XYZ file of C-alpha atoms in Angstrom:
668
model
C 0.000 0.000 0.000
C 0.998 3.522 -0.667
C 1.782 5.338 2.510
C -0.054 8.665 2.981
C 1.820 11.549 4.447
C 0.262 12.868 7.642
C -0.442 16.574 7.874
C 1.215 18.204 10.870
C -1.400 19.452 13.318
C 0.235 22.886 13.390
C -0.510 23.309 9.653
C -4.114 22.139 9.810
C -6.740 24.900 9.518
C -9.722 23.874 11.667
C -11.870 26.570 10.072
C -11.833 24.591 6.827
C -14.253 22.215 8.532
C -16.872 24.961 8.799
C -19.380 25.503 6.031
C -19.580 28.930 4.403
C -23.097 29.373 5.832
C -21.780 28.953 9.383
C -19.029 31.514 8.821
C -21.608 33.882 7.318
C -23.598 33.551 10.556
C -20.508 34.618 12.498
C -20.058 37.623 10.224
C -23.687 38.657 10.765
C -22.775 39.405 14.384
C -19.957 41.746 13.332
C -22.042 44.175 11.269
C -22.042 46.908 13.955
C -18.280 47.362 13.964
C -16.449 47.679 10.624
C -13.107 47.208 12.370
C -14.162 43.734 13.521
C -15.046 42.763 9.971
C -11.712 44.052 8.737
C -9.850 42.096 11.426
C -11.785 38.979 10.426
C -10.823 39.354 6.766
C -7.130 39.631 7.689
C -6.979 36.327 9.567
C -6.226 34.222 6.496
C -6.838 34.029 2.744
C -10.005 31.943 3.102
C -11.489 34.477 5.562
C -10.569 37.287 3.191
C -12.516 35.595 0.393
C -15.465 34.664 2.620
C -15.813 38.217 3.958
C -15.875 39.601 0.408
C -18.598 37.108 -0.575
C -20.657 37.866 2.551
C -20.863 41.644 2.238
C -24.086 42.903 0.667
C -23.948 46.587 1.681
C -21.162 49.017 0.859
C -20.638 52.628 1.977
C -17.461 53.931 0.292
C -15.864 57.248 1.147
C -13.981 58.057 -2.056
C -15.394 57.673 -5.588
C -11.939 57.175 -7.109
C -11.735 53.807 -5.343
C -15.060 52.496 -6.678
C -13.582 50.124 -9.269
C -11.224 48.542 -6.759
C -13.855 48.273 -4.030
C -16.534 46.799 -6.308
C -14.049 44.191 -7.526
C -13.194 43.361 -3.918
C -16.877 42.865 -3.011
C -18.566 41.217 -6.013
C -21.848 40.374 -4.252
C -22.801 43.839 -3.025
C -26.459 44.640 -3.734
C -26.889 47.846 -1.681
C -24.634 50.795 -2.459
C -24.647 53.857 -0.174
C -22.781 56.783 -1.758
C -24.065 59.431 0.657
C -20.504 60.039 1.883
C -19.176 60.597 -1.638
C -19.964 64.197 -2.667
C -18.458 63.919 -6.122
C -20.204 61.215 -8.140
C -19.975 61.811 -11.876
C -21.520 60.082 -14.864
C -18.269 58.116 -15.128
C -18.719 56.905 -11.534
C -22.259 55.731 -12.327
C -20.943 53.965 -15.434
C -18.422 52.067 -13.318
C -21.205 51.009 -10.958
C -23.650 49.982 -13.667
C -21.021 47.931 -15.510
C -19.778 46.222 -12.355
C -23.119 45.436 -10.721
C -25.624 45.257 -13.601
C -28.649 43.170 -12.596
C -27.286 42.535 -9.086
C -27.722 46.101 -7.754
C -30.894 46.508 -5.682
C -30.500 49.912 -4.008
C -28.361 53.028 -4.370
C -28.179 56.152 -2.195
C -26.995 59.344 -3.921
C -28.584 61.725 -1.411
C -25.402 63.705 -0.735
C -23.806 63.316 -4.130
C -23.553 65.776 -7.003
C -21.960 66.249 -10.436
C -23.873 63.455 -12.204
C -26.458 64.219 -14.902
C -29.465 62.611 -16.522
C -27.107 60.772 -18.883
C -25.391 58.988 -15.998
C -28.727 58.109 -14.421
C -30.046 56.779 -17.725
C -27.018 54.498 -18.057
C -27.492 53.298 -14.472
C -31.186 52.501 -14.777
C -30.883 50.811 -18.168
C -28.114 48.471 -16.978
C -29.365 47.853 -13.426
C -32.861 46.609 -14.154
C -33.444 45.144 -10.693
C -33.096 48.410 -8.771
C -35.882 48.676 -6.209
C -34.627 51.594 -4.076
C -33.083 54.911 -5.170
C -32.383 58.042 -3.118
C -31.690 61.189 -5.177
C -32.467 63.710 -2.440
C -30.713 67.102 -2.586
C -29.936 66.745 -6.311
C -31.102 70.317 -6.803
C -29.791 70.594 -10.379
C -31.643 67.573 -11.775
C -34.478 68.381 -14.155
C -37.211 66.539 -16.012
C -34.702 64.739 -18.233
C -33.375 63.035 -15.086
C -36.925 62.116 -14.084
C -37.485 60.535 -17.497
C -34.320 58.498 -16.914
C -35.708 57.305 -13.563
C -38.792 56.112 -15.433
C -36.600 53.405 -16.997
C -36.427 51.681 -13.585
C -39.508 49.529 -14.088
C -39.007 47.565 -10.843
C -38.499 50.619 -8.626
C -40.402 50.435 -5.318
C -38.879 53.209 -3.166
C -37.817 56.640 -4.466
C -36.675 59.775 -2.615
C -36.508 63.083 -4.535
C -36.346 65.478 -1.562
C -35.369 69.038 -2.629
C -35.192 68.201 -6.337
C -36.606 71.665 -6.971
C -36.144 71.707 -10.751
C -38.272 68.636 -11.408
C -41.775 69.557 -12.610
C -45.102 67.837 -13.216
C -43.806 66.617 -16.581
C -40.937 64.706 -14.987
C -43.150 63.280 -12.244
C -45.610 62.217 -14.925
C -42.847 60.222 -16.637
C -42.042 58.501 -13.326
C -45.717 57.753 -12.719
C -46.037 56.071 -16.115
C -42.751 54.154 -15.940
C -42.534 53.146 -12.276
C -45.872 51.458 -11.651
C -44.511 49.366 -8.749
C -43.706 52.357 -6.513
C -44.595 51.800 -2.861
C -42.756 54.785 -1.327
C -42.306 58.218 -2.884
C -40.936 61.347 -1.207
C -41.350 64.648 -3.086
C -40.732 66.914 -0.097
C -39.656 70.432 -1.166
C -40.051 69.605 -4.883
C -41.430 73.080 -5.481
C -41.972 72.543 -9.211
C -44.462 69.727 -8.642
C -48.172 70.546 -8.287
C -51.595 68.975 -8.524
C -51.048 67.522 -11.995
C -47.915 65.546 -11.122
C -49.277 64.306 -7.808
C -52.568 63.364 -9.453
C -50.727 61.279 -12.058
C -48.838 59.443 -9.317
C -52.122 58.635 -7.575
C -53.721 57.400 -10.798
C -50.811 55.340 -12.155
C -49.018 54.053 -9.022
C -51.729 52.056 -7.301
C -49.266 50.237 -4.976
C -48.195 53.385 -3.070
C -47.929 52.832 0.686
C -45.976 55.926 1.744
C -46.293 59.377 0.108
C -44.533 62.565 1.270
C -45.873 65.753 -0.371
C -44.563 68.187 2.233
C -44.169 71.822 1.129
C -45.575 71.174 -2.356
C -47.811 73.880 -3.900
C -50.748 71.477 -4.126
C -54.425 72.224 -3.532
C -57.613 70.284 -3.033
C -57.593 69.150 -6.693
C -55.239 66.210 -6.156
C -56.537 65.089 -2.737
C -59.490 62.960 -3.903
C -57.264 60.770 -6.076
C -54.686 60.461 -3.300
C -57.262 59.330 -0.771
C -58.529 56.695 -3.191
C -55.191 54.863 -3.015
C -56.188 51.484 -1.681
C -52.972 50.679 0.209
C -51.840 54.145 1.369
C -50.578 53.929 4.958
C -48.339 56.980 5.442
C -49.249 60.444 4.106
C -47.228 63.612 4.802
C -48.781 66.983 3.931
C -46.540 69.168 6.098
C -46.476 72.808 5.025
C -49.045 72.366 2.233
C -50.523 75.861 2.546
C -52.828 75.387 -0.441
C -54.940 72.907 1.517
C -57.687 74.448 3.648
C -60.907 73.541 5.439
C -63.114 74.184 2.405
C -61.149 71.791 0.202
C -61.117 69.081 2.862
C -64.803 69.498 3.693
C -65.689 68.803 0.060
C -63.957 65.420 0.140
C -65.713 62.114 0.287
C -64.740 59.704 3.099
C -60.996 59.467 3.578
C -58.498 56.645 3.059
C -59.415 53.638 5.197
C -55.893 52.147 5.102
C -54.160 55.321 6.405
C -52.065 54.747 9.570
C -49.877 57.884 9.753
C -50.937 61.423 8.804
C -48.618 64.436 9.035
C -50.324 67.831 8.686
C -47.685 69.922 10.470
C -47.623 73.629 9.622
C -50.905 73.422 7.682
C -51.994 76.822 8.940
C -55.239 76.874 6.951
C -56.588 73.604 8.340
C -58.646 73.677 11.552
C -60.753 71.103 13.358
C -63.378 71.411 10.589
C -61.080 70.201 7.818
C -59.372 67.672 10.054
C -62.716 66.139 10.956
C -63.536 65.709 7.261
C -60.181 64.093 6.507
C -60.292 61.642 9.407
C -63.991 60.813 9.233
C -63.399 57.270 8.036
C -59.696 56.671 8.662
C -60.362 54.186 11.395
C -56.859 52.655 11.206
C -55.020 55.920 11.954
C -52.311 55.294 14.558
C -50.128 58.416 14.346
C -51.287 62.029 13.849
C -48.829 64.927 13.548
C -50.316 68.424 13.837
C -47.205 70.359 14.924
C -47.164 74.144 14.443
C -50.743 74.169 13.245
C -54.092 75.412 14.504
C -54.848 75.832 18.224
C -55.626 72.596 20.038
C -59.056 73.419 21.358
C -61.984 71.376 22.592
C -63.394 71.398 19.048
C -60.192 70.000 17.535
C -59.950 67.311 20.210
C -63.567 66.341 19.569
C -62.739 65.805 15.886
C -60.440 62.958 16.985
C -63.061 60.999 18.876
C -63.629 58.480 16.048
C -59.911 57.592 15.964
C -60.109 54.794 18.499
C -56.798 53.239 17.377
C -54.760 56.467 17.594
C -51.529 55.751 19.496
C -49.328 58.784 18.801
C -50.136 62.523 18.679
C -47.542 65.227 18.036
C -48.668 68.785 18.773
C -45.263 70.506 18.950
C -45.441 74.290 18.841
C -49.225 74.450 18.915
C -51.318 76.680 21.167
C -52.766 74.001 23.426
C -55.729 74.809 25.648
C -56.554 73.102 28.904
C -59.932 71.948 27.591
C -58.260 70.571 24.457
C -55.820 68.464 26.446
C -58.563 67.150 28.682
C -60.656 66.156 25.672
C -57.712 64.347 24.057
C -57.391 62.434 27.307
C -61.050 61.442 27.071
C -61.195 60.439 23.396
C -57.794 58.940 22.532
C -58.074 55.810 24.606
C -55.152 53.953 22.947
C -52.575 56.748 23.326
C -48.964 55.584 23.773
C -46.966 58.626 22.600
C -47.632 62.335 23.160
C -45.415 65.244 22.105
C -46.134 68.752 23.429
C -42.684 70.228 22.782
C -42.719 74.054 22.828
C -46.433 74.200 23.646
C -46.078 77.236 25.887
C -49.648 77.277 27.193
C -49.651 73.759 28.679
C -50.550 73.894 32.387
C -50.577 71.455 35.274
C -54.335 71.141 35.103
C -54.563 70.036 31.473
C -51.497 67.787 31.472
C -52.349 66.123 34.784
C -55.879 65.397 33.597
C -54.576 63.714 30.437
C -51.848 61.525 31.966
C -54.076 60.201 34.742
C -56.282 58.631 32.048
C -53.408 57.135 30.063
C -51.472 54.795 32.301
C -50.032 52.978 29.271
C -48.249 56.078 27.930
C -44.736 55.121 26.792
C -43.259 58.344 25.381
C -43.875 61.916 26.553
C -42.203 65.108 25.313
C -42.931 68.274 27.316
C -39.837 70.236 26.244
C -40.140 73.960 27.029
C -43.550 73.609 28.692
C -42.476 76.353 31.057
C -45.714 76.653 33.026
C -45.775 73.152 34.461
C -44.536 72.446 37.998
C -43.887 69.491 40.294
C -47.655 68.858 40.221
C -47.487 67.581 36.629
C -44.419 65.455 37.339
C -46.165 63.894 40.329
C -49.156 62.934 38.171
C -46.969 61.703 35.300
C -44.823 59.465 37.487
C -47.786 58.195 39.493
C -49.887 57.273 36.450
C -47.409 56.489 33.660
C -45.108 54.033 35.391
C -44.297 52.273 32.096
C -42.714 55.354 30.487
C -39.657 54.546 28.359
C -38.966 58.109 27.151
C -39.429 61.429 28.971
C -38.121 64.643 27.449
C -38.593 67.750 29.568
C -35.859 70.232 28.651
C -36.273 73.711 30.171
C -39.222 72.954 32.450
C -37.758 75.562 34.747
C -40.608 75.772 37.286
C -40.257 72.111 38.248
C -38.621 71.923 41.680
C -35.643 69.685 42.463
C -37.735 67.386 44.672
C -39.931 66.333 41.727
C -37.073 64.571 39.920
C -36.759 62.063 42.752
C -40.190 60.742 41.758
C -38.918 59.706 38.314
C -36.473 57.211 39.771
C -38.905 55.982 42.383
C -41.826 55.301 40.037
C -40.634 55.078 36.395
C -37.935 52.446 36.404
C -38.480 51.411 32.763
C -37.134 54.746 31.500
C -34.626 54.403 28.653
C -34.424 58.028 27.410
C -34.412 60.987 29.788
C -33.781 64.595 28.748
C -33.476 66.914 31.755
C -31.489 69.693 30.053
C -31.713 73.094 31.764
C -33.587 71.965 34.882
C -33.240 72.258 38.649
C -32.340 68.616 39.248
C -29.752 67.996 41.976
C -27.718 65.057 43.285
C -30.670 63.566 45.152
C -32.581 63.471 41.893
C -29.683 61.758 40.106
C -29.338 59.228 42.928
C -32.996 58.327 42.516
C -32.779 58.186 38.700
C -29.848 55.757 38.975
C -32.466 53.131 39.867
C -33.504 53.200 36.201
C -31.150 50.416 35.145
C -32.409 50.443 31.524
C -31.329 54.053 30.968
C -29.472 54.422 27.639
C -29.755 58.200 27.030
C -29.384 60.874 29.704
C -29.186 64.610 28.979
C -28.094 66.846 31.852
C -26.860 69.909 29.971
C -26.979 73.229 31.858
C -27.955 71.461 35.096
C -26.029 73.679 37.497
C -27.110 71.923 40.706
C -25.589 68.515 40.000
C -22.109 67.431 41.104
C -19.900 64.361 40.962
C -21.837 62.864 43.873
C -24.958 62.391 41.778
C -23.098 61.357 38.626
C -21.223 58.631 40.512
C -24.549 56.947 41.260
C -25.363 56.974 37.531
C -22.007 55.409 36.714
C -22.435 52.714 39.332
C -25.990 51.663 38.424
C -26.726 52.568 34.778
C -24.452 50.162 32.929
C -26.535 50.352 29.704
C -25.912 54.087 29.238
C -24.947 54.937 25.637
C -25.375 58.723 25.467
C -24.563 61.260 28.186
C -24.822 65.036 27.779
C -23.249 67.213 30.483
C -22.928 70.410 28.427
C -22.157 73.370 30.725
C -22.925 71.396 33.874
C -20.110 73.159 35.689
C -20.271 71.117 38.921
C -18.895 68.006 37.220
C -15.207 67.130 37.601
C -12.972 64.122 36.987
C -14.491 62.071 39.808
C -17.886 61.915 38.117
C -16.479 61.104 34.677
C -14.233 58.385 36.144
C -17.356 56.699 37.538
C -18.964 56.841 34.087
C -15.854 55.416 32.440
C -15.727 52.523 34.899
C -19.437 51.675 34.933
C -20.674 52.447 31.407
C -18.472 50.370 29.121
C -20.955 50.645 26.232
C -20.903 54.469 26.149
C -21.068 55.760 22.568
C -21.477 59.529 22.986
C -20.502 62.003 25.701
C -20.633 65.804 25.801
C -18.505 67.421 28.519
C -18.224 70.826 26.843
C -17.478 73.741 29.187
C -17.060 71.486 32.228
C -13.923 73.462 32.971
C -12.561 71.354 35.837
C -12.234 68.204 33.747
C -8.659 67.093 33.035
C -6.837 64.349 31.168
C -7.838 61.883 33.910
C -11.377 61.925 32.537
C -10.279 61.244 28.971
C -7.970 58.439 30.077
C -10.921 56.871 31.887
C -13.238 57.305 28.881
C -10.634 55.655 26.640
C -11.760 52.338 28.178
C -15.151 52.824 26.465
C -14.186 51.146 23.204
C -17.542 51.927 21.500
C -17.229 55.704 21.984
C -17.854 57.391 18.624
C -18.617 60.998 19.641
C -16.636 63.160 22.071
C -17.538 66.828 22.567
C -15.174 68.529 24.981
C -14.996 72.123 23.774
C -14.093 74.710 26.365
C -12.214 72.294 28.676
C -8.938 74.214 29.161
C -7.262 71.584 31.380
C -7.403 68.836 28.748
C -4.092 68.295 26.944
C -2.706 66.180 24.135
C -2.009 63.407 26.664
C -5.726 62.832 27.257
C -6.532 63.061 23.560
C -3.853 60.472 22.773
C -5.488 58.058 25.239
C -8.849 58.521 23.490
C -7.244 57.912 20.091
C -5.645 54.656 21.224
C -8.654 53.287 23.122
C -11.625 54.497 21.059
C -11.040 53.171 17.548
C -14.647 53.910 16.506
C -14.342 57.666 17.168
C -15.921 59.531 14.231
C -16.830 62.932 15.709
C -14.474 65.038 17.844
C -14.991 68.588 19.089
C -12.014 70.031 20.995
C -12.699 73.710 20.305
C -11.133 76.000 22.940
C -9.019 73.187 24.393
C -5.991 75.478 24.270
C -3.522 72.898 25.604
C -4.065 70.438 22.781
C -1.314 70.727 20.185
C 0.397 68.694 17.478
C 1.340 66.003 20.006
C -2.344 65.099 20.192
C -2.896 65.111 16.434
C -0.240 62.502 15.624
C -1.784 59.608 17.647
C -5.205 60.741 16.461
C -4.034 60.464 12.851
C -2.505 57.052 13.516
C -5.271 55.320 15.493
C -8.546 57.133 14.693
C -9.047 55.927 11.153
C -12.851 56.261 11.425
C -12.720 59.996 12.231
C -15.057 61.955 9.964
C -15.667 65.281 11.711
C -13.300 67.401 13.809
C -13.382 70.916 15.305
C -9.881 72.264 16.085
C -10.784 75.933 16.578
C -8.829 77.873 19.223
C -6.432 74.975 19.920
C -2.633 75.098 19.671
C -2.446 72.882 16.597
C -0.046 74.065 13.879
C 0.691 73.168 10.266
C 2.395 69.931 11.332
C -0.585 68.614 13.308
C -3.107 69.577 10.660
C -1.086 67.963 7.886
C -0.794 64.725 9.875
C -4.575 64.290 9.632
C -4.155 63.603 5.904
C -3.629 59.931 6.817
C -7.248 59.716 8.055
C -8.974 58.732 4.834
C -12.467 59.016 6.381
C -12.059 62.684 7.377
C -14.751 64.786 5.699
C -15.442 67.851 7.850
C -12.997 70.245 9.546
C -13.571 73.452 11.477
C -10.315 75.366 11.933
C -10.893 78.892 13.244
C -8.355 80.985 15.170
C -5.380 78.588 14.973
C -2.470 80.918 15.704
C 0.135 78.410 14.527
C -1.498 77.864 11.147
C 0.134 79.440 8.089
C -1.341 79.864 4.587
C 1.169 77.417 3.086
C 0.508 74.838 5.820
C -3.235 75.170 5.381
C -2.951 74.777 1.601
C -0.838 71.643 1.977
C -3.275 70.118 4.488
C -6.329 70.870 2.342
C -4.744 69.241 -0.678
C -3.522 66.221 1.285
C -6.895 65.506 2.972
C -8.492 64.103 -0.155
C -11.876 63.201 1.333
C -12.884 66.632 2.652
C -16.449 67.695 1.863
C -16.816 70.673 4.256
C -14.311 73.106 5.739
C -14.985 76.095 7.993
C -12.242 78.720 7.795
C -11.462 82.193 9.026
C -12.356 84.668 6.285
C -8.848 86.151 6.438
C -7.483 83.074 4.632
C -9.696 83.789 1.626
C -7.304 86.384 0.247
C -4.106 84.630 1.432
C -4.573 81.510 -0.688
C -4.803 81.308 -4.504
C -8.305 81.188 -5.957
C -7.225 78.255 -8.115
C -6.768 76.174 -4.957
C -10.351 76.728 -3.859
C -11.640 76.024 -7.362
C -9.698 72.752 -7.427
C -11.024 71.659 -4.025
C -14.599 72.659 -4.850
C -14.396 70.659 -8.068
C -13.314 67.724 -5.894
C -16.550 68.113 -3.885
C -15.411 70.301 -0.960
C -17.678 73.097 0.318
C -16.113 76.100 2.102
C -17.868 78.089 4.819
C -16.268 81.389 5.801
C -16.477 82.870 9.302
C -15.500 86.334 10.529
C -16.092 85.655 14.210
C -13.896 87.567 16.621
C -12.302 85.956 19.669
C -14.585 86.296 22.707
C -13.979 85.673 26.398
C -15.963 82.760 27.810
C -18.737 83.566 30.285
C -19.221 81.885 33.640
C -21.939 79.168 33.258
C -24.395 80.918 35.586
C -23.939 84.242 33.799
C -24.272 82.476 30.455
C -27.554 80.918 31.529
C -28.944 84.250 32.700
C -27.902 85.886 29.450
C -29.442 83.099 27.320
C -32.732 83.422 29.221
C -32.925 87.078 28.247
C -32.858 86.230 24.545
C -36.178 85.789 22.756
C -36.863 82.090 22.088
C -36.106 81.070 18.489
C -39.458 79.415 18.087
């Protein structure tokens, strides 16, 4: 017999025993972290091949690498180009030739420079496209719309802010894309009743239709409401729709589940009653910044027995109106009253006591409510998962203790600009499911309260401490130790925070957003620790961190390869540090104001070297110090410049800042 050679155990790859399907299952668990997927592909040649076969979605950063990337991942069906500002007809040709019938969706919502010719080539070659996002393509005209009409299998289409497309172009889409289920025409100012009417007549499968801010009138509404499967209709800012046009309608759409009539100033309870007369399936109603919420308007909702969510942001809400909503909307789960300045304890308390199953409540800037409302909310709505109550300034500190005592299912809590103190934070730390906590401009909290949060709220992902001046390193150290899954933290203008805090936060490996502007004690040492420990960092704001210099930029450039947005204003970074960031291929947005060590030649070199930049904020003085040809070259590459002439200002004490901000008229 022939003797077989035995394979040494050290050379045997045990992974060869696994089927490709099993390895694909492993890869499915790595989708959240691109670095994990990259590490997997580098293990061995077989893993490299398997990872390329597994990937179905691709989000490239640079269009010049499209050919190489598409060859690397031959089975990609979903292409997201929203991070590539410069996509030309040539880029679309590369895609259409490489993917052909395999491509299912493409996102061009932040891309420019392509024309109708490129789109025509794409749609003719990629006949199985079902999803296309062309939002913000403000230069596209009806020729582009006629190219879209070639996509016969298209089901979802976004054309937000395509302001040059008219009824003619939309008519072409209506005739060609009969399978459409979702269409967004928001801010398509050239589209009117004719185009929308054609969509309603030809595209019978429509489920979701966004007509916000279109100059439409009552003429197209009857055909829209006859759509048999329509579930989601947005009419925000449609000023041509009024009570008379709605009152003339026959019974509304029975399949409708979500209706958005925000900023429809000419629609009152009369028109609303006509529109909702037979929409028995309606689950979400958005009436933000519209007519006053009176008893009459609330009464018009009484037939909507399945209504679960009402958004009344910015409306004039009366006490009787709130009480009536409490009486009629028996299935309510979500209520938003953000910036409803007339909401009082009486109306709000009456409503919440009748809705014990309320899950989400937004009372941001309801400045008339007091501890009375909070007592009723926490006593009745013990299953709340989200409570947003920024700037409820009349609520006393004692009321916040009730949240922790009674609402332990809370996951999102926004207490920005409130009187909460350490006792309140200690109580809230009982909410072990808390994932988002906003404590900006809370001047009564200290490390003592924050330590309780760090010890007990291990699921915390987002923490905002903006201008909460009582916080120091001790509190942040507790967060770093106890909240390993932290993804975002804002410690801006917490002036006593030092590098110790950043070194502690560097243990939070999932951290992707760090805002630490106005922290003068932070140095390059702390920033280096963040760079080494937080590989997923993509947004960094170190404005007015004067002690951060080039020594912090070099480790950042080496380790933070996912960094996309950075604010370096008022730091001590020079030409050397700025130029080092050229190695971060993901970098797209830079704000660099008042850098004393920055020279025109250094800035020019850095701008040219950072090839992926799409937005740069610069001091206006550089505009005349650099050649115009440089700006033209960078703009042609897809980079947008924003010029600022802001003078250097001394920073105010937090308490003085708060008093000054309260004197300013509210923006809403």
